[in-house]
Tab-separated table of C-alpha atoms (C1' of nucleotides) in Angstrom:
chain	number	residue	atom	x	y	z
A	346	UNK	CA	50.844	45.957	-6.041
A	347	UNK	CA	47.147	46.596	-6.416
A	348	UNK	CA	45.222	43.605	-7.700
A	349	UNK	CA	41.627	43.086	-8.871
A	350	UNK	CA	39.496	41.742	-6.043
A	351	UNK	CA	38.832	38.361	-7.574
A	352	UNK	CA	42.463	37.722	-8.330
A	353	UNK	CA	43.528	38.840	-4.869
A	354	UNK	CA	40.966	36.574	-3.258
A	355	UNK	CA	42.340	33.598	-5.128
A	356	UNK	CA	45.888	34.452	-4.145
A	357	UNK	CA	44.837	34.763	-0.509
A	358	UNK	CA	42.958	31.460	-0.630
A	359	UNK	CA	46.055	29.730	-1.983
A	360	UNK	CA	48.273	31.126	0.730
A	361	UNK	CA	45.765	30.301	3.455
A	362	UNK	CA	45.408	26.759	2.142
A	363	UNK	CA	49.125	26.121	2.473
A	364	UNK	CA	49.374	27.701	5.902
A	365	UNK	CA	46.381	25.908	7.392
A	366	UNK	CA	47.721	22.616	6.062
A	367	UNK	CA	50.970	23.426	7.841
A	368	UNK	CA	49.654	24.608	11.191
A	369	UNK	CA	45.965	23.890	11.407
A	370	UNK	CA	43.317	26.502	11.961
A	371	UNK	CA	44.320	27.382	15.504
A	372	UNK	CA	47.897	27.798	14.391
A	373	UNK	CA	47.025	30.009	11.425
A	374	UNK	CA	47.956	33.660	11.678
A	375	UNK	CA	46.305	36.199	9.414
A	376	UNK	CA	49.511	38.188	9.548
A	377	UNK	CA	51.333	35.346	7.810
A	378	UNK	CA	48.642	35.143	5.157
A	379	UNK	CA	48.976	38.859	4.561
A	380	UNK	CA	52.771	38.688	4.360
A	381	UNK	CA	52.650	35.788	1.903
A	382	UNK	CA	50.588	37.962	-0.450
A	383	UNK	CA	52.419	41.215	0.106
A	384	UNK	CA	49.478	43.085	1.611
A	385	UNK	CA	48.603	44.071	5.155
A	386	UNK	CA	46.521	42.232	7.672
A	387	UNK	CA	43.487	44.519	7.420
A	388	UNK	CA	43.711	43.953	3.690
A	389	UNK	CA	43.028	40.274	4.283
A	390	UNK	CA	40.111	40.968	6.571
A	391	UNK	CA	38.664	43.312	3.998
A	392	UNK	CA	38.099	40.338	1.691
A	393	UNK	CA	36.854	37.754	4.164
A	394	UNK	CA	35.506	39.668	7.145
A	395	UNK	CA	37.069	37.448	9.783
A	396	UNK	CA	39.398	34.537	10.331
A	397	UNK	CA	36.432	32.165	10.350
A	398	UNK	CA	35.221	33.690	7.113
A	399	UNK	CA	38.556	32.938	5.496
A	400	UNK	CA	38.413	29.320	6.603
A	401	UNK	CA	34.927	28.830	5.212
A	402	UNK	CA	35.972	30.424	1.937
A	403	UNK	CA	38.962	28.099	1.661
A	404	UNK	CA	36.803	25.028	2.194
A	405	UNK	CA	34.068	26.100	-0.177
A	406	UNK	CA	36.658	26.932	-2.802
A	407	UNK	CA	38.265	23.496	-2.545
A	408	UNK	CA	34.993	21.620	-2.557
A	409	UNK	CA	33.862	23.393	-5.692
A	410	UNK	CA	37.080	22.430	-7.487
A	411	UNK	CA	37.041	18.837	-6.266
A	412	UNK	CA	33.429	18.193	-7.155
A	413	UNK	CA	33.980	19.608	-10.615
A	414	UNK	CA	37.065	17.434	-11.102
A	415	UNK	CA	35.200	14.296	-10.061
A	416	UNK	CA	32.264	15.004	-12.353
A	417	UNK	CA	34.620	15.684	-15.221
A	418	UNK	CA	36.522	12.498	-14.530
A	419	UNK	CA	33.334	10.466	-14.675
A	420	UNK	CA	32.063	12.152	-17.803
A	421	UNK	CA	35.445	11.537	-19.425
A	422	UNK	CA	34.775	7.821	-19.269
A	423	UNK	CA	36.075	6.467	-15.973
A	424	UNK	CA	34.570	3.066	-15.225
A	425	UNK	CA	31.102	3.847	-13.874
A	426	UNK	CA	31.265	1.562	-10.884
A	427	UNK	CA	32.325	1.839	-7.260
A	428	UNK	CA	35.916	0.877	-7.972
A	429	UNK	CA	36.091	3.471	-10.722
A	430	UNK	CA	34.843	6.242	-8.472
A	431	UNK	CA	37.264	5.285	-5.714
A	432	UNK	CA	40.228	5.097	-8.063
A	433	UNK	CA	39.306	8.499	-9.468
A	434	UNK	CA	39.214	10.015	-5.996
A	435	UNK	CA	42.495	8.464	-4.930
A	436	UNK	CA	44.389	9.352	-8.058
A	437	UNK	CA	43.215	12.944	-7.897
A	438	UNK	CA	44.281	13.139	-4.263
A	439	UNK	CA	47.684	11.699	-5.084
A	440	UNK	CA	48.311	14.745	-7.250
A	441	UNK	CA	47.546	17.399	-4.638
A	442	UNK	CA	49.437	16.685	-1.475
A	443	UNK	CA	48.930	20.089	0.122
A	444	UNK	CA	45.185	19.893	-0.273
A	445	UNK	CA	45.011	16.424	1.189
A	446	UNK	CA	47.033	17.670	4.118
A	447	UNK	CA	44.661	20.597	4.581
A	448	UNK	CA	41.692	18.259	4.787
A	449	UNK	CA	43.475	15.739	6.994
A	450	UNK	CA	44.384	18.428	9.518
A	451	UNK	CA	41.007	20.132	9.508
A	452	UNK	CA	39.036	16.901	9.548
A	453	UNK	CA	40.587	15.897	12.864
A	454	UNK	CA	40.854	19.374	14.354
A	455	UNK	CA	37.168	19.932	13.632
A	456	UNK	CA	36.107	16.957	15.724
A	457	UNK	CA	35.715	19.476	18.548
A	458	UNK	CA	32.105	20.710	18.467
A	459	UNK	CA	33.042	24.380	18.757
A	460	UNK	CA	35.498	24.321	15.853
A	461	UNK	CA	34.388	26.721	13.096
A	462	UNK	CA	34.518	23.896	10.544
A	463	UNK	CA	32.762	21.295	12.690
A	464	UNK	CA	29.445	21.370	10.854
A	465	UNK	CA	31.164	21.528	7.488
A	466	UNK	CA	33.062	18.296	8.027
A	467	UNK	CA	30.162	16.453	9.611
A	468	UNK	CA	28.074	17.278	6.556
A	469	UNK	CA	30.924	16.447	4.224
A	470	UNK	CA	31.399	12.983	5.697
A	471	UNK	CA	27.654	12.360	5.415
A	472	UNK	CA	27.775	13.398	1.777
A	473	UNK	CA	30.815	11.260	0.973
A	474	UNK	CA	29.288	8.190	2.598
A	475	UNK	CA	26.086	8.752	0.635
A	476	UNK	CA	28.046	9.058	-2.590
A	477	UNK	CA	29.905	5.797	-2.000
A	478	UNK	CA	26.777	4.001	-0.841
A	479	UNK	CA	24.964	5.035	-4.005
A	480	UNK	CA	27.590	3.229	-6.102
A	481	UNK	CA	27.829	0.200	-3.853
A	482	UNK	CA	26.440	-3.100	-5.109
A	483	UNK	CA	23.009	-3.531	-3.614
A	484	UNK	CA	23.722	-7.053	-2.421
A	485	UNK	CA	25.360	-6.329	0.924
A	486	UNK	CA	25.022	-3.471	3.351
A	487	UNK	CA	26.313	-0.615	1.232
A	488	UNK	CA	26.736	1.601	4.255
A	489	UNK	CA	29.204	-0.691	5.986
A	490	UNK	CA	31.177	-1.002	2.777
A	491	UNK	CA	31.223	2.764	2.353
A	492	UNK	CA	32.591	3.269	5.858
A	493	UNK	CA	35.182	0.599	5.238
A	494	UNK	CA	36.367	2.302	2.070
A	495	UNK	CA	36.417	5.740	3.655
A	496	UNK	CA	38.437	4.464	6.608
A	497	UNK	CA	40.985	2.897	4.285
A	498	UNK	CA	41.376	6.050	2.234
A	499	UNK	CA	41.776	8.279	5.286
A	500	UNK	CA	44.247	5.929	6.919
A	501	UNK	CA	46.373	5.466	3.824
A	502	UNK	CA	46.472	9.196	3.233
A	503	UNK	CA	47.940	9.827	6.660
A	504	UNK	CA	50.689	7.289	6.038
A	505	UNK	CA	51.343	8.826	2.651
A	506	UNK	CA	51.521	12.317	4.140
A	507	UNK	CA	54.065	11.155	6.658
A	508	UNK	CA	56.207	9.298	4.154
A	509	UNK	CA	56.685	11.016	0.773
A	510	UNK	CA	58.311	7.866	-0.611
A	511	UNK	CA	55.020	6.029	-0.435
A	512	UNK	CA	53.011	5.676	-3.659
A	513	UNK	CA	49.434	6.436	-2.689
A	514	UNK	CA	47.839	4.985	-5.826
A	515	UNK	CA	49.833	1.759	-5.655
A	516	UNK	CA	49.087	1.437	-1.975
A	517	UNK	CA	45.399	1.932	-2.611
A	518	UNK	CA	45.416	-0.642	-5.391
A	519	UNK	CA	47.154	-3.219	-3.210
A	520	UNK	CA	44.796	-2.655	-0.323
A	521	UNK	CA	41.548	-2.345	-2.251
A	522	UNK	CA	42.440	-5.470	-4.205
A	523	UNK	CA	41.761	-7.373	-0.991
A	524	UNK	CA	38.179	-6.146	-0.962
A	525	UNK	CA	36.052	-8.581	-2.976
A	526	UNK	CA	32.952	-6.399	-2.665
A	527	UNK	CA	34.832	-3.593	-4.355
A	528	UNK	CA	36.713	-5.342	-7.117
A	529	UNK	CA	33.910	-7.642	-8.289
A	530	UNK	CA	31.258	-5.121	-9.296
A	531	UNK	CA	28.689	-7.769	-10.222
B	1304	UNK	CA	45.713	24.186	47.515
B	1305	UNK	CA	49.298	23.058	47.846
B	1306	UNK	CA	49.873	19.612	46.415
B	1307	UNK	CA	52.862	17.237	46.409
B	1308	UNK	CA	54.851	17.639	43.201
B	1309	UNK	CA	54.105	14.223	41.790
B	1310	UNK	CA	50.397	14.517	42.373
B	1311	UNK	CA	50.316	17.995	40.867
B	1312	UNK	CA	52.186	16.804	37.799
B	1313	UNK	CA	49.639	14.076	37.210
B	1314	UNK	CA	46.766	16.511	37.593
B	1315	UNK	CA	48.404	18.861	35.111
B	1316	UNK	CA	49.029	16.036	32.641
B	1317	UNK	CA	45.371	15.026	32.816
B	1318	UNK	CA	44.168	18.552	32.170
B	1319	UNK	CA	46.635	19.072	29.335
B	1320	UNK	CA	45.619	15.778	27.744
B	1321	UNK	CA	41.988	16.831	27.579
B	1322	UNK	CA	42.768	20.305	26.297
B	1323	UNK	CA	45.190	19.179	23.589
B	1324	UNK	CA	42.648	16.614	22.421
B	1325	UNK	CA	40.159	19.460	22.174
B	1326	UNK	CA	42.267	22.093	20.479
B	1327	UNK	CA	45.500	20.556	19.316
B	1328	UNK	CA	48.923	21.743	20.391
B	1329	UNK	CA	48.798	25.104	18.647
B	1330	UNK	CA	45.407	25.767	20.192
B	1331	UNK	CA	46.526	24.814	23.694
B	1332	UNK	CA	46.934	27.628	26.196
B	1333	UNK	CA	48.979	27.124	29.333
B	1334	UNK	CA	46.662	29.571	31.039
B	1335	UNK	CA	43.757	27.169	30.527
B	1336	UNK	CA	45.804	24.294	31.907
B	1337	UNK	CA	46.632	26.384	34.955
B	1338	UNK	CA	43.002	27.395	35.466
B	1339	UNK	CA	41.824	23.796	35.204
B	1340	UNK	CA	44.121	22.887	38.086
B	1341	UNK	CA	43.543	25.959	40.187
B	1342	UNK	CA	47.099	27.261	39.993
B	1343	UNK	CA	48.739	30.041	38.001
B	1344	UNK	CA	50.554	29.909	34.699
B	1345	UNK	CA	54.061	30.173	36.141
B	1346	UNK	CA	53.086	27.315	38.419
B	1347	UNK	CA	52.605	25.121	35.354
B	1348	UNK	CA	55.918	26.153	33.864
B	1349	UNK	CA	57.645	25.355	37.099
B	1350	UNK	CA	56.830	21.678	36.559
B	1351	UNK	CA	57.513	21.350	32.843
B	1352	UNK	CA	59.850	24.162	31.906
B	1353	UNK	CA	58.061	25.106	28.709
B	1354	UNK	CA	55.009	24.407	26.593
B	1355	UNK	CA	56.987	21.916	24.528
B	1356	UNK	CA	58.139	20.229	27.707
B	1357	UNK	CA	54.533	19.745	28.773
B	1358	UNK	CA	53.629	18.149	25.439
B	1359	UNK	CA	56.503	15.714	25.606
B	1360	UNK	CA	55.557	14.785	29.156
B	1361	UNK	CA	51.965	14.121	28.126
B	1362	UNK	CA	53.029	11.824	25.303
B	1363	UNK	CA	55.580	9.921	27.344
B	1364	UNK	CA	53.040	9.484	30.121
B	1365	UNK	CA	50.468	8.019	27.727
B	1366	UNK	CA	52.877	5.724	25.979
B	1367	UNK	CA	54.049	4.260	29.252
B	1368	UNK	CA	50.458	3.472	30.261
B	1369	UNK	CA	49.495	2.044	26.879
B	1370	UNK	CA	52.512	-0.203	26.529
B	1371	UNK	CA	51.955	-1.572	30.004
B	1372	UNK	CA	48.289	-2.239	29.245
B	1373	UNK	CA	49.116	-4.111	26.040
B	1374	UNK	CA	51.734	-6.270	27.712
B	1375	UNK	CA	49.344	-7.081	30.529
B	1376	UNK	CA	46.613	-7.942	28.060
B	1377	UNK	CA	48.885	-10.394	26.271
B	1378	UNK	CA	50.161	-11.970	29.460
B	1379	UNK	CA	46.569	-12.349	30.624
B	1380	UNK	CA	45.947	-14.793	27.806
B	1381	UNK	CA	44.791	-12.909	24.741
B	1382	UNK	CA	45.138	-15.035	21.612
B	1383	UNK	CA	48.830	-14.782	20.719
B	1384	UNK	CA	48.358	-14.049	17.036
B	1385	UNK	CA	48.002	-10.973	14.861
B	1386	UNK	CA	44.219	-10.864	15.189
B	1387	UNK	CA	44.522	-11.122	18.953
B	1388	UNK	CA	46.949	-8.219	19.173
B	1389	UNK	CA	44.771	-6.058	16.926
B	1390	UNK	CA	41.615	-6.832	18.864
B	1391	UNK	CA	43.410	-5.993	22.082
B	1392	UNK	CA	44.519	-2.632	20.735
B	1393	UNK	CA	41.093	-1.754	19.381
B	1394	UNK	CA	39.186	-2.766	22.469
B	1395	UNK	CA	41.515	-0.786	24.704
B	1396	UNK	CA	41.120	2.251	22.467
B	1397	UNK	CA	37.352	1.916	22.526
B	1398	UNK	CA	37.484	2.531	26.269
B	1399	UNK	CA	39.471	5.774	26.203
B	1400	UNK	CA	37.929	8.186	23.767
B	1401	UNK	CA	39.777	11.274	24.965
B	1402	UNK	CA	43.145	9.624	24.579
B	1403	UNK	CA	42.363	8.402	21.102
B	1404	UNK	CA	41.336	11.919	20.219
B	1405	UNK	CA	44.581	13.285	21.601
B	1406	UNK	CA	46.592	10.968	19.398
B	1407	UNK	CA	44.409	11.519	16.341
B	1408	UNK	CA	44.825	15.282	16.590
B	1409	UNK	CA	48.554	15.218	17.313
B	1410	UNK	CA	49.304	12.556	14.740
B	1411	UNK	CA	48.009	14.748	11.944
B	1412	UNK	CA	49.138	18.084	13.379
B	1413	UNK	CA	52.641	16.693	13.747
B	1414	UNK	CA	52.950	15.933	10.048
B	1415	UNK	CA	54.583	19.361	9.795
B	1416	UNK	CA	58.343	18.860	10.200
B	1417	UNK	CA	58.731	21.697	12.711
B	1418	UNK	CA	56.011	20.452	15.044
B	1419	UNK	CA	57.438	19.644	18.490
B	1420	UNK	CA	55.978	16.124	18.303
B	1421	UNK	CA	57.048	15.407	14.729
B	1422	UNK	CA	59.901	13.045	15.585
B	1423	UNK	CA	57.871	11.369	18.307
B	1424	UNK	CA	55.092	10.357	15.927
B	1425	UNK	CA	57.395	9.331	13.110
B	1426	UNK	CA	59.172	7.003	15.516
B	1427	UNK	CA	55.880	5.796	16.972
B	1428	UNK	CA	54.498	4.816	13.571
B	1429	UNK	CA	57.720	2.980	12.806
B	1430	UNK	CA	57.424	1.104	16.069
B	1431	UNK	CA	53.764	0.221	15.560
B	1432	UNK	CA	54.395	-1.068	12.054
B	1433	UNK	CA	57.277	-3.178	13.346
B	1434	UNK	CA	55.071	-4.603	16.086
B	1435	UNK	CA	52.336	-5.592	13.646
B	1436	UNK	CA	54.821	-6.958	11.130
B	1437	UNK	CA	56.373	-9.155	13.791
B	1438	UNK	CA	53.010	-10.855	14.361
B	1439	UNK	CA	52.111	-11.107	10.692
B	1440	UNK	CA	52.115	-14.517	9.042
B	1441	UNK	CA	55.391	-14.890	7.208
B	1442	UNK	CA	53.728	-16.006	4.003
B	1443	UNK	CA	52.939	-12.685	2.410
B	1444	UNK	CA	54.558	-9.283	2.708
B	1445	UNK	CA	53.984	-8.537	6.363
B	1446	UNK	CA	54.786	-4.910	5.886
B	1447	UNK	CA	51.985	-4.292	3.412
B	1448	UNK	CA	49.571	-6.071	5.720
B	1449	UNK	CA	50.719	-4.000	8.670
B	1450	UNK	CA	50.156	-0.757	6.781
B	1451	UNK	CA	46.748	-2.006	5.712
B	1452	UNK	CA	45.749	-2.755	9.281
B	1453	UNK	CA	47.100	0.520	10.608
B	1454	UNK	CA	45.215	2.472	7.936
B	1455	UNK	CA	41.981	0.720	8.830
B	1456	UNK	CA	42.382	1.400	12.533
B	1457	UNK	CA	43.203	5.052	12.035
B	1458	UNK	CA	40.342	5.572	9.603
B	1459	UNK	CA	37.759	3.817	11.739
B	1460	UNK	CA	38.847	5.776	14.787
B	1461	UNK	CA	38.195	9.064	13.065
B	1462	UNK	CA	34.687	7.973	12.103
B	1463	UNK	CA	34.104	6.791	15.635
B	1464	UNK	CA	35.351	10.067	17.092
B	1465	UNK	CA	32.940	11.982	14.892
B	1466	UNK	CA	29.964	9.765	15.649
B	1467	UNK	CA	29.608	8.635	19.270
B	1468	UNK	CA	26.826	6.236	18.262
B	1469	UNK	CA	29.308	4.093	16.369
B	1470	UNK	CA	30.564	0.932	18.076
B	1471	UNK	CA	34.297	0.878	17.404
B	1472	UNK	CA	34.836	-2.751	18.335
B	1473	UNK	CA	31.914	-4.000	16.246
B	1474	UNK	CA	33.045	-1.869	13.339
B	1475	UNK	CA	36.546	-3.250	13.593
B	1476	UNK	CA	35.252	-6.801	13.725
B	1477	UNK	CA	33.091	-6.309	10.651
B	1478	UNK	CA	35.888	-4.703	8.689
B	1479	UNK	CA	38.737	-6.975	9.766
B	1480	UNK	CA	36.552	-10.007	9.042
B	1481	UNK	CA	37.003	-9.159	5.382
B	1482	UNK	CA	40.771	-9.573	5.699
B	1483	UNK	CA	41.640	-13.227	5.087
B	1484	UNK	CA	45.291	-12.687	5.947
B	1485	UNK	CA	44.245	-11.460	9.381
B	1486	UNK	CA	41.513	-13.884	10.346
B	1487	UNK	CA	43.142	-17.078	9.130
B	1488	UNK	CA	46.344	-17.111	11.210
B	1489	UNK	CA	47.649	-20.321	9.656
C	1484	DG	C1'	39.727	48.073	-2.636
C	1485	DT	C1'	43.622	48.815	0.006
C	1486	DC	C1'	45.983	51.290	3.181
C	1487	DT	C1'	47.842	53.329	8.170
C	1488	DA	C1'	47.098	53.482	12.814
C	1489	DT	C1'	45.615	51.679	16.820
C	1490	DA	C1'	42.765	49.454	20.119
C	1491	DG	C1'	42.475	45.671	23.302
C	1492	DG	C1'	43.735	41.052	24.622
C	1493	DA	C1'	46.104	36.692	25.085
C	1494	DC	C1'	50.145	34.492	24.738
C	1495	DG	C1'	54.812	32.198	26.596
C	1496	DA	C1'	58.348	33.143	29.496
C	1497	DT	C1'	61.329	35.302	33.286
C	1498	DA	C1'	62.601	37.347	37.900
C	1499	DG	C1'	62.284	37.336	42.511
C	1500	DA	C1'	59.461	37.095	46.943
C	1501	DC	C1'	57.554	33.797	50.254
D	1387	DG	C1'	56.146	24.685	45.066
D	1388	DT	C1'	53.531	28.457	44.235
D	1389	DC	C1'	52.962	33.120	44.094
D	1390	DT	C1'	52.835	38.353	42.069
D	1391	DA	C1'	54.414	41.244	38.748
D	1392	DT	C1'	55.980	42.227	34.433
D	1393	DC	C1'	58.183	41.993	29.796
D	1394	DG	C1'	57.850	41.616	24.946
D	1395	DT	C1'	55.515	39.546	21.267
D	1396	DC	C1'	51.853	38.094	18.769
D	1397	DC	C1'	47.091	38.102	17.797
D	1398	DT	C1'	42.071	39.586	15.738
D	1399	DA	C1'	39.498	43.304	14.801
D	1400	DT	C1'	37.980	48.234	14.072
D	1401	DA	C1'	38.076	53.155	12.441
D	1402	DG	C1'	38.933	56.148	9.104
D	1403	DA	C1'	42.035	58.141	5.330
D	1404	DC	C1'	43.113	57.701	0.359
DNA sequence: GTCTATAGGACGATAGAC
DNA sequence: GTCTATCGTCCTATAGAC
C-alpha cells in the first residue's frame, strides 16, 4: 500500500521505536522494521538514508513530543516547583512504557563513545540536569540534588520495567517523600 | 600460542567481558573475542559451545568473584549493618568500572523476555533485594527501603559511567546521607 | 516515493584434519 | 585444543527501473 511520505515516516518511526526498545540499536534489523510496515528494506533506507539516520530520527521525534508534553503540562497548571516538575515527568513516563524502555536501553548502550547516540545522550543528560537545577531551591547545592533525583528516577524505572506489577507513580511518591529538599519547596 | 584450557578460558572470559560491556550482547561478535585472544572463532566455540554459553559463563564467573569479595569484606570487619553492606558494595564497584558497565548494559538489555540473560537478571535482582531487606531495620517496610537503595545505586552508577570525573563513593555518601532509615541503624 | 535486484560482508555454527 | 574450510543466514547499502 502506497502511503504519503510523512505518514510512512511516522509509521516507520513507531515500528523502529518498539524494535529498538526490544533489542537495542545493535540488535535492530532494518529488515524487521521494513516487514513491520509492509514495505521493503530499501524503502526504509529511502526515508532515513542509513541505520544511524533512522536512530537519530527516532530520538529527535521522541524528544519533540516529550518536550511539548512537559510544557503543556506546566502551562495547564501543574505546581510550578521542583516537585511538580518531577511528578509531571514521572507520571508521563508511567503512561508510555515502550518509550521509557527505548530510552533506558539506549542510554546505557550509548555509554560507549563510538555509539551513534553517544553525543545525543550526553547532551540530553546535561540538559535534564540543568532543567532540574533551575527549579531547585537555591539554598543547597542544586546540582547535587538534581543528580540525586535523576538517579532515583532512572533506577526506579528499571525496576518498573522489569516488574510490570510495580506502580511507578506510587513508588516515586514513596521514595521522593523521603527527600526533604524536594517536598518542602520553601 | 597453545594454552592450557583453564587459562585460555579465563583469557576468553576477560575479553568477552570487555566487549560485552562495550557493545552489549547483541553487538558482541565471537570473531572479535577470538581476535582479542589470538585464536580463531571455532577455537572460542570449542570452549563454550555457543554464543549464549559464553555469556552465561561470563556472568557466572563474575558473580562468583563478587560474592566472594563481599563475604570477605564483611568477615574483614566492615560495619555489620545496612549502611556497611551498601558502602562495601559501592566501594567495590567504584574499583571495577568495566564490570559495572557490563552489568549496566546487560541488566537493561535483558529486560526483553527472550534475552539469553533475562532469567539470570530477574533472579539476581530478587536476590539483591532479599539481601538488602535482610539487613534493613525491621521498623519500616524493609522491602520499600531496599528498592529505594537499589534504585539509587543503579542510577548513580549510570551517571558515573557517563562521567569519569564523578566520584562514585563520594556521590553515594552524599546521597545516602539524606536517607535517615539508612544512616541511623537503630 | 517505492520498488526489484544485487552487491559485498559479517555472522554463528559445523565437520573433520592434526 | 586448535586449526582450515565451508555452509547457510542475516545484514547494510547501492543502482536503477517504474
